[in-house]
PDB file of C-alpha atoms and ligand atoms in Angstrom:
ATOM      1  CA  UNK A 133     -27.894  18.064   4.536  1.00 52.00           C
ATOM      2  CA  UNK A 134     -30.493  19.778   6.665  1.00 46.00           C
ATOM      3  CA  UNK A 135     -34.118  19.444   5.769  1.00 46.00           C
ATOM      4  CA  UNK A 136     -34.489  22.909   4.265  1.00 53.00           C
ATOM      5  CA  UNK A 137     -37.038  23.549   1.535  1.00 62.00           C
ATOM      6  CA  UNK A 138     -34.574  25.205  -0.833  1.00 72.00           C
ATOM      7  CA  UNK A 139     -35.668  23.922  -4.289  1.00 69.00           C
ATOM      8  CA  UNK A 140     -32.104  24.250  -5.567  1.00 83.00           C
ATOM      9  CA  UNK A 141     -31.035  21.541  -3.131  1.00 93.00           C
ATOM     10  CA  UNK A 142     -31.584  17.991  -4.223  1.00 96.00           C
ATOM     11  CA  UNK A 143     -32.956  14.953  -2.467  1.00 98.00           C
ATOM     12  CA  UNK A 144     -31.336  11.780  -3.771  1.00 98.00           C
ATOM     13  CA  UNK A 145     -32.655   8.220  -3.365  1.00 98.00           C
ATOM     14  CA  UNK A 146     -30.563   5.186  -4.357  1.00 99.00           C
ATOM     15  CA  UNK A 147     -32.564   2.060  -5.206  1.00 99.00           C
ATOM     16  CA  UNK A 148     -31.621  -1.610  -5.687  1.00 98.00           C
ATOM     17  CA  UNK A 149     -33.489  -4.874  -5.256  1.00 98.00           C
ATOM     18  CA  UNK A 150     -32.928  -5.795  -1.606  1.00 98.00           C
ATOM     19  CA  UNK A 151     -31.541  -2.521  -0.128  1.00 98.00           C
ATOM     20  CA  UNK A 152     -28.876  -4.495   1.735  1.00 98.00           C
ATOM     21  CA  UNK A 153     -25.910  -4.442  -0.701  1.00 98.00           C
ATOM     22  CA  UNK A 154     -25.684  -1.880  -3.509  1.00 98.00           C
ATOM     23  CA  UNK A 155     -28.009   1.004  -2.582  1.00 98.00           C
ATOM     24  CA  UNK A 156     -26.926   1.268   1.085  1.00 98.00           C
ATOM     25  CA  UNK A 157     -23.316   1.309  -0.136  1.00 98.00           C
ATOM     26  CA  UNK A 158     -24.192   3.995  -2.707  1.00 98.00           C
ATOM     27  CA  UNK A 159     -25.891   6.019   0.040  1.00 98.00           C
ATOM     28  CA  UNK A 160     -22.839   5.798   2.343  1.00 98.00           C
ATOM     29  CA  UNK A 161     -20.273   6.522  -0.387  1.00 98.00           C
ATOM     30  CA  UNK A 162     -22.202   9.429  -1.887  1.00 98.00           C
ATOM     31  CA  UNK A 163     -22.855  10.930   1.563  1.00 98.00           C
ATOM     32  CA  UNK A 164     -19.194  10.582   2.528  1.00 98.00           C
ATOM     33  CA  UNK A 165     -18.023  12.270  -0.682  1.00 97.00           C
ATOM     34  CA  UNK A 166     -20.579  15.099  -0.382  1.00 97.00           C
ATOM     35  CA  UNK A 167     -19.382  15.797   3.164  1.00 97.00           C
ATOM     36  CA  UNK A 168     -15.680  15.384   2.317  1.00 95.00           C
ATOM     37  CA  UNK A 169     -15.945  17.780  -0.634  1.00 93.00           C
ATOM     38  CA  UNK A 170     -18.072  20.251   1.379  1.00 92.00           C
ATOM     39  CA  UNK A 171     -20.826  20.265  -1.255  1.00 91.00           C
ATOM     40  CA  UNK A 172     -23.949  22.227  -0.334  1.00 91.00           C
ATOM     41  CA  UNK A 173     -26.392  21.186  -3.058  1.00 93.00           C
ATOM     42  CA  UNK A 174     -27.791  18.142  -1.262  1.00 94.00           C
ATOM     43  CA  UNK A 175     -30.693  18.156   1.162  1.00 94.00           C
ATOM     44  CA  UNK A 176     -31.196  14.472   1.747  1.00 97.00           C
ATOM     45  CA  UNK A 177     -29.654  11.117   0.809  1.00 98.00           C
ATOM     46  CA  UNK A 178     -31.493   7.823   1.357  1.00 98.00           C
ATOM     47  CA  UNK A 179     -31.792   4.333  -0.111  1.00 98.00           C
ATOM     48  CA  UNK A 180     -34.566   1.780  -0.633  1.00 98.00           C
ATOM     49  CA  UNK A 181     -35.194  -1.655  -2.126  1.00 98.00           C
ATOM     50  CA  UNK A 182     -37.774  -2.834  -4.611  1.00 98.00           C
ATOM     51  CA  UNK A 183     -38.606  -6.173  -3.023  1.00 98.00           C
ATOM     52  CA  UNK A 184     -38.847  -5.447   0.733  1.00 95.00           C
ATOM     53  CA  UNK A 185     -37.528  -8.956   1.603  1.00 97.00           C
ATOM     54  CA  UNK A 186     -34.996  -7.497   4.029  1.00 98.00           C
ATOM     55  CA  UNK A 187     -37.167  -4.761   5.580  1.00 98.00           C
ATOM     56  CA  UNK A 188     -35.762  -3.592   8.917  1.00 98.00           C
ATOM     57  CA  UNK A 189     -32.393  -5.327   8.466  1.00 98.00           C
ATOM     58  CA  UNK A 190     -28.910  -3.869   8.526  1.00 98.00           C
ATOM     59  CA  UNK A 191     -26.945  -4.079   5.276  1.00 98.00           C
ATOM     60  CA  UNK A 192     -25.278  -7.375   4.320  1.00 98.00           C
ATOM     61  CA  UNK A 193     -22.266  -7.946   6.593  1.00 98.00           C
ATOM     62  CA  UNK A 194     -20.031  -8.628   3.567  1.00 98.00           C
ATOM     63  CA  UNK A 195     -20.864  -5.204   2.156  1.00 98.00           C
ATOM     64  CA  UNK A 196     -20.450  -3.489   5.536  1.00 98.00           C
ATOM     65  CA  UNK A 197     -16.963  -5.089   5.870  1.00 98.00           C
ATOM     66  CA  UNK A 198     -15.844  -4.275   2.329  1.00 98.00           C
ATOM     67  CA  UNK A 199     -17.008  -0.661   2.669  1.00 98.00           C
ATOM     68  CA  UNK A 200     -15.352  -0.296   6.087  1.00 98.00           C
ATOM     69  CA  UNK A 201     -12.002  -1.315   4.560  1.00 98.00           C
ATOM     70  CA  UNK A 202     -12.331   1.810   2.373  1.00 98.00           C
ATOM     71  CA  UNK A 203     -13.431   4.022   5.258  1.00 98.00           C
ATOM     72  CA  UNK A 204     -17.195   4.065   4.614  1.00 98.00           C
ATOM     73  CA  UNK A 205     -19.650   3.418   7.418  1.00 98.00           C
ATOM     74  CA  UNK A 206     -22.887   1.794   6.220  1.00 98.00           C
ATOM     75  CA  UNK A 207     -25.580   2.360   8.833  1.00 97.00           C
ATOM     76  CA  UNK A 208     -28.855   2.366   6.897  1.00 97.00           C
ATOM     77  CA  UNK A 209     -31.706  -0.018   7.647  1.00 98.00           C
ATOM     78  CA  UNK A 210     -33.411  -1.723   4.706  1.00 98.00           C
ATOM     79  CA  UNK A 211     -36.809  -0.420   3.631  1.00 98.00           C
ATOM     80  CA  UNK A 212     -39.045  -0.982   0.651  1.00 98.00           C
ATOM     81  CA  UNK A 213     -39.369   1.720  -2.024  1.00 98.00           C
ATOM     82  CA  UNK A 214     -42.705   3.490  -1.555  1.00 98.00           C
ATOM     83  CA  UNK A 215     -43.924   4.956  -4.867  1.00 98.00           C
ATOM     84  CA  UNK A 216     -46.632   7.059  -3.165  1.00 97.00           C
ATOM     85  CA  UNK A 217     -44.086   8.907  -1.033  1.00 98.00           C
ATOM     86  CA  UNK A 218     -40.699   8.520  -2.715  1.00 98.00           C
ATOM     87  CA  UNK A 219     -41.587   9.850  -6.171  1.00 98.00           C
ATOM     88  CA  UNK A 220     -42.868  13.058  -4.545  1.00 97.00           C
ATOM     89  CA  UNK A 221     -40.144  13.456  -1.966  1.00 98.00           C
ATOM     90  CA  UNK A 222     -37.009  12.817  -4.022  1.00 98.00           C
ATOM     91  CA  UNK A 223     -35.613  14.743  -7.000  1.00 97.00           C
ATOM     92  CA  UNK A 224     -33.329  11.966  -8.222  1.00 98.00           C
ATOM     93  CA  UNK A 225     -34.235   8.278  -8.004  1.00 98.00           C
ATOM     94  CA  UNK A 226     -31.186   6.293  -8.995  1.00 99.00           C
ATOM     95  CA  UNK A 227     -31.423   2.556  -9.732  1.00 98.00           C
ATOM     96  CA  UNK A 228     -28.468   0.208  -9.887  1.00 98.00           C
ATOM     97  CA  UNK A 229     -29.276  -2.032 -12.855  1.00 98.00           C
ATOM     98  CA  UNK A 230     -31.594  -2.349 -15.837  1.00 98.00           C
ATOM     99  CA  UNK A 231     -34.093  -4.456 -13.913  1.00 98.00           C
ATOM    100  CA  UNK A 232     -34.318  -1.796 -11.170  1.00 98.00           C
ATOM    101  CA  UNK A 233     -34.966   0.835 -13.835  1.00 98.00           C
ATOM    102  CA  UNK A 234     -37.659  -1.279 -15.489  1.00 98.00           C
ATOM    103  CA  UNK A 235     -39.422  -1.851 -12.153  1.00 98.00           C
ATOM    104  CA  UNK A 236     -39.161   1.815 -11.113  1.00 98.00           C
ATOM    105  CA  UNK A 237     -40.648   2.906 -14.435  1.00 98.00           C
ATOM    106  CA  UNK A 238     -43.536   0.459 -13.930  1.00 98.00           C
ATOM    107  CA  UNK A 239     -44.229   2.068 -10.531  1.00 98.00           C
ATOM    108  CA  UNK A 240     -44.121   5.626 -11.890  1.00 98.00           C
ATOM    109  CA  UNK A 241     -47.686   6.799 -12.453  1.00 89.00           C
ATOM    110  CA  UNK A 242     -47.796  10.591 -12.531  1.00 87.00           C
ATOM    111  CA  UNK A 243     -46.264  13.102 -14.928  1.00 82.00           C
ATOM    112  CA  UNK A 244     -42.725  13.951 -13.963  1.00 94.00           C
ATOM    113  CA  UNK A 245     -42.050  10.731 -12.067  1.00 97.00           C
ATOM    114  CA  UNK A 246     -40.323   8.871 -14.915  1.00 97.00           C
ATOM    115  CA  UNK A 247     -38.015  11.809 -15.540  1.00 96.00           C
ATOM    116  CA  UNK A 248     -36.676  11.505 -11.975  1.00 98.00           C
ATOM    117  CA  UNK A 249     -35.376   7.978 -12.647  1.00 98.00           C
ATOM    118  CA  UNK A 250     -31.819   7.315 -13.774  1.00 98.00           C
ATOM    119  CA  UNK A 251     -29.267   4.500 -13.590  1.00 98.00           C
ATOM    120  CA  UNK A 252     -26.215   4.951 -11.380  1.00 98.00           C
ATOM    121  CA  UNK A 253     -23.849   4.021 -14.198  1.00 98.00           C
ATOM    122  CA  UNK A 254     -25.196   6.925 -16.307  1.00 98.00           C
ATOM    123  CA  UNK A 255     -23.026   9.119 -14.065  1.00 98.00           C
ATOM    124  CA  UNK A 256     -19.777   7.186 -14.652  1.00 97.00           C
ATOM    125  CA  UNK A 257     -16.774   9.475 -14.589  1.00 93.00           C
ATOM    126  CA  UNK A 258     -14.389   8.720 -17.461  1.00 92.00           C
ATOM    127  CA  UNK A 259     -15.363   5.036 -17.575  1.00 92.00           C
ATOM    128  CA  UNK A 260     -18.138   3.019 -19.119  1.00 94.00           C
ATOM    129  CA  UNK A 261     -20.161   0.628 -16.942  1.00 96.00           C
ATOM    130  CA  UNK A 262     -23.419  -1.005 -17.998  1.00 96.00           C
ATOM    131  CA  UNK A 263     -24.829  -1.654 -14.534  1.00 98.00           C
ATOM    132  CA  UNK A 264     -23.909  -1.979 -10.867  1.00 98.00           C
ATOM    133  CA  UNK A 265     -24.030  -5.811 -10.717  1.00 98.00           C
ATOM    134  CA  UNK A 266     -25.880  -7.594  -7.912  1.00 97.00           C
ATOM    135  CA  UNK A 267     -23.157  -9.064  -5.626  1.00 97.00           C
ATOM    136  CA  UNK A 268     -25.519 -11.000  -3.307  1.00 96.00           C
ATOM    137  CA  UNK A 269     -24.918 -14.535  -4.610  1.00 95.00           C
ATOM    138  CA  UNK A 270     -21.270 -14.068  -5.568  1.00 92.00           C
ATOM    139  CA  UNK A 271     -17.910 -13.961  -3.799  1.00 92.00           C
ATOM    140  CA  UNK A 272     -16.117 -11.231  -1.849  1.00 91.00           C
ATOM    141  CA  UNK A 273     -14.559  -9.736  -4.986  1.00 95.00           C
ATOM    142  CA  UNK A 274     -18.047  -8.837  -6.248  1.00 97.00           C
ATOM    143  CA  UNK A 275     -18.475  -6.443  -3.343  1.00 98.00           C
ATOM    144  CA  UNK A 276     -15.216  -4.666  -4.159  1.00 98.00           C
ATOM    145  CA  UNK A 277     -16.248  -4.400  -7.798  1.00 98.00           C
ATOM    146  CA  UNK A 278     -19.531  -2.778  -6.713  1.00 98.00           C
ATOM    147  CA  UNK A 279     -17.621  -0.324  -4.508  1.00 98.00           C
ATOM    148  CA  UNK A 280     -15.246   0.577  -7.365  1.00 98.00           C
ATOM    149  CA  UNK A 281     -18.209   1.403  -9.604  1.00 98.00           C
ATOM    150  CA  UNK A 282     -20.087   3.296  -6.886  1.00 98.00           C
ATOM    151  CA  UNK A 283     -17.053   5.434  -6.021  1.00 98.00           C
ATOM    152  CA  UNK A 284     -16.539   6.359  -9.652  1.00 98.00           C
ATOM    153  CA  UNK A 285     -20.221   7.082 -10.324  1.00 98.00           C
ATOM    154  CA  UNK A 286     -20.609   9.078  -7.078  1.00 98.00           C
ATOM    155  CA  UNK A 287     -17.811  11.368  -8.245  1.00 97.00           C
ATOM    156  CA  UNK A 288     -19.585  11.728 -11.604  1.00 97.00           C
ATOM    157  CA  UNK A 289     -22.946  12.415  -9.936  1.00 98.00           C
ATOM    158  CA  UNK A 290     -21.408  15.126  -7.742  1.00 97.00           C
ATOM    159  CA  UNK A 291     -19.748  16.716 -10.783  1.00 96.00           C
ATOM    160  CA  UNK A 292     -23.080  16.706 -12.618  1.00 95.00           C
ATOM    161  CA  UNK A 293     -25.032  18.200  -9.709  1.00 94.00           C
ATOM    162  CA  UNK A 294     -22.405  20.881  -9.245  1.00 89.00           C
ATOM    163  CA  UNK A 295     -23.061  22.283 -12.750  1.00 77.00           C
TER     164      UNK A 295
HETATM  165  P1  4NP B 290     -29.042  -5.634  -3.421  1.00 84.94           P
HETATM  166  O1  4NP B 290     -28.690  -7.220  -3.408  1.00 84.94           O
HETATM  167  O2  4NP B 290     -30.201  -5.463  -4.370  1.00 84.94           O
HETATM  168  O3  4NP B 290     -27.796  -5.015  -3.927  1.00 84.94           O
HETATM  169  O4  4NP B 290     -29.383  -5.263  -1.986  1.00 84.94           O
HETATM  170  C1  4NP B 290     -29.697  -8.147  -3.096  1.00 84.94           C
HETATM  171  C2  4NP B 290     -29.822  -8.594  -1.817  1.00 84.94           C
HETATM  172  C3  4NP B 290     -30.831  -9.494  -1.502  1.00 84.94           C
HETATM  173  C4  4NP B 290     -31.693  -9.923  -2.483  1.00 84.94           C
HETATM  174  C5  4NP B 290     -31.562  -9.477  -3.778  1.00 84.94           C
HETATM  175  C6  4NP B 290     -30.548  -8.590  -4.091  1.00 84.94           C
HETATM  176  N1  4NP B 290     -32.721 -10.834  -2.164  1.00 84.94           N
HETATM  177  O5  4NP B 290     -33.624 -11.040  -2.993  1.00 84.94           O
HETATM  178  O6  4NP B 290     -32.740 -11.407  -1.064  1.00 84.94           O
END
C-alpha cells in the first residue's frame, strides 16, 4: 500500500455520514483482508464522513470494541469528505447507504466523478444487502450486523478488483 503512481493500483475511499462507525470499520476490515490475502492492487485505503460533526475524533467506542472482538484494529480519525480533493485522489468512492450515495452524487461536479461512486453492498459476495445500516442510535447488535455486512462486501470488493 505504498504511495506509488502505478495507475493499475487503486485508491479506495469508504464514506458514511459521521466517519465514526461504518466507514472506519470498512477501512479497517478491507485493509486487514488486503494484507492478509497479500493483494497488491491497492495503493491507498481511507475513510471520510459527509457531515464532519465528529472531525478529529476516534471512531465510536462501541464500533472499536465490536471490531476488536473480530481481530480488527480501528485507528482512523474522523474527517469530512472533501470533494475538491477526494474525487481526484481516489479511484473508488464507496458509500454505505442510499443517502450517502445521493449526497456524494450531489457533490460530484466534473466528468468522471459520478462513475467513481458505488455503494458498499453492490459488492456483496453471494448475499443480497440493500445498505450498510447506520448503527449509531441502536444497540450493540447493530454494530455486529454492520461488521457482518462489511466483511462479506470486502471479500466481494477484493474479488472484483482482482479481476
Ligand atoms: P456513521 O454513523 O455514519 O456510520 O459514522 C453516524 C455517526 C454519527 C452521526 C451519524 C451517523 N452523527 O450525526 O452524529
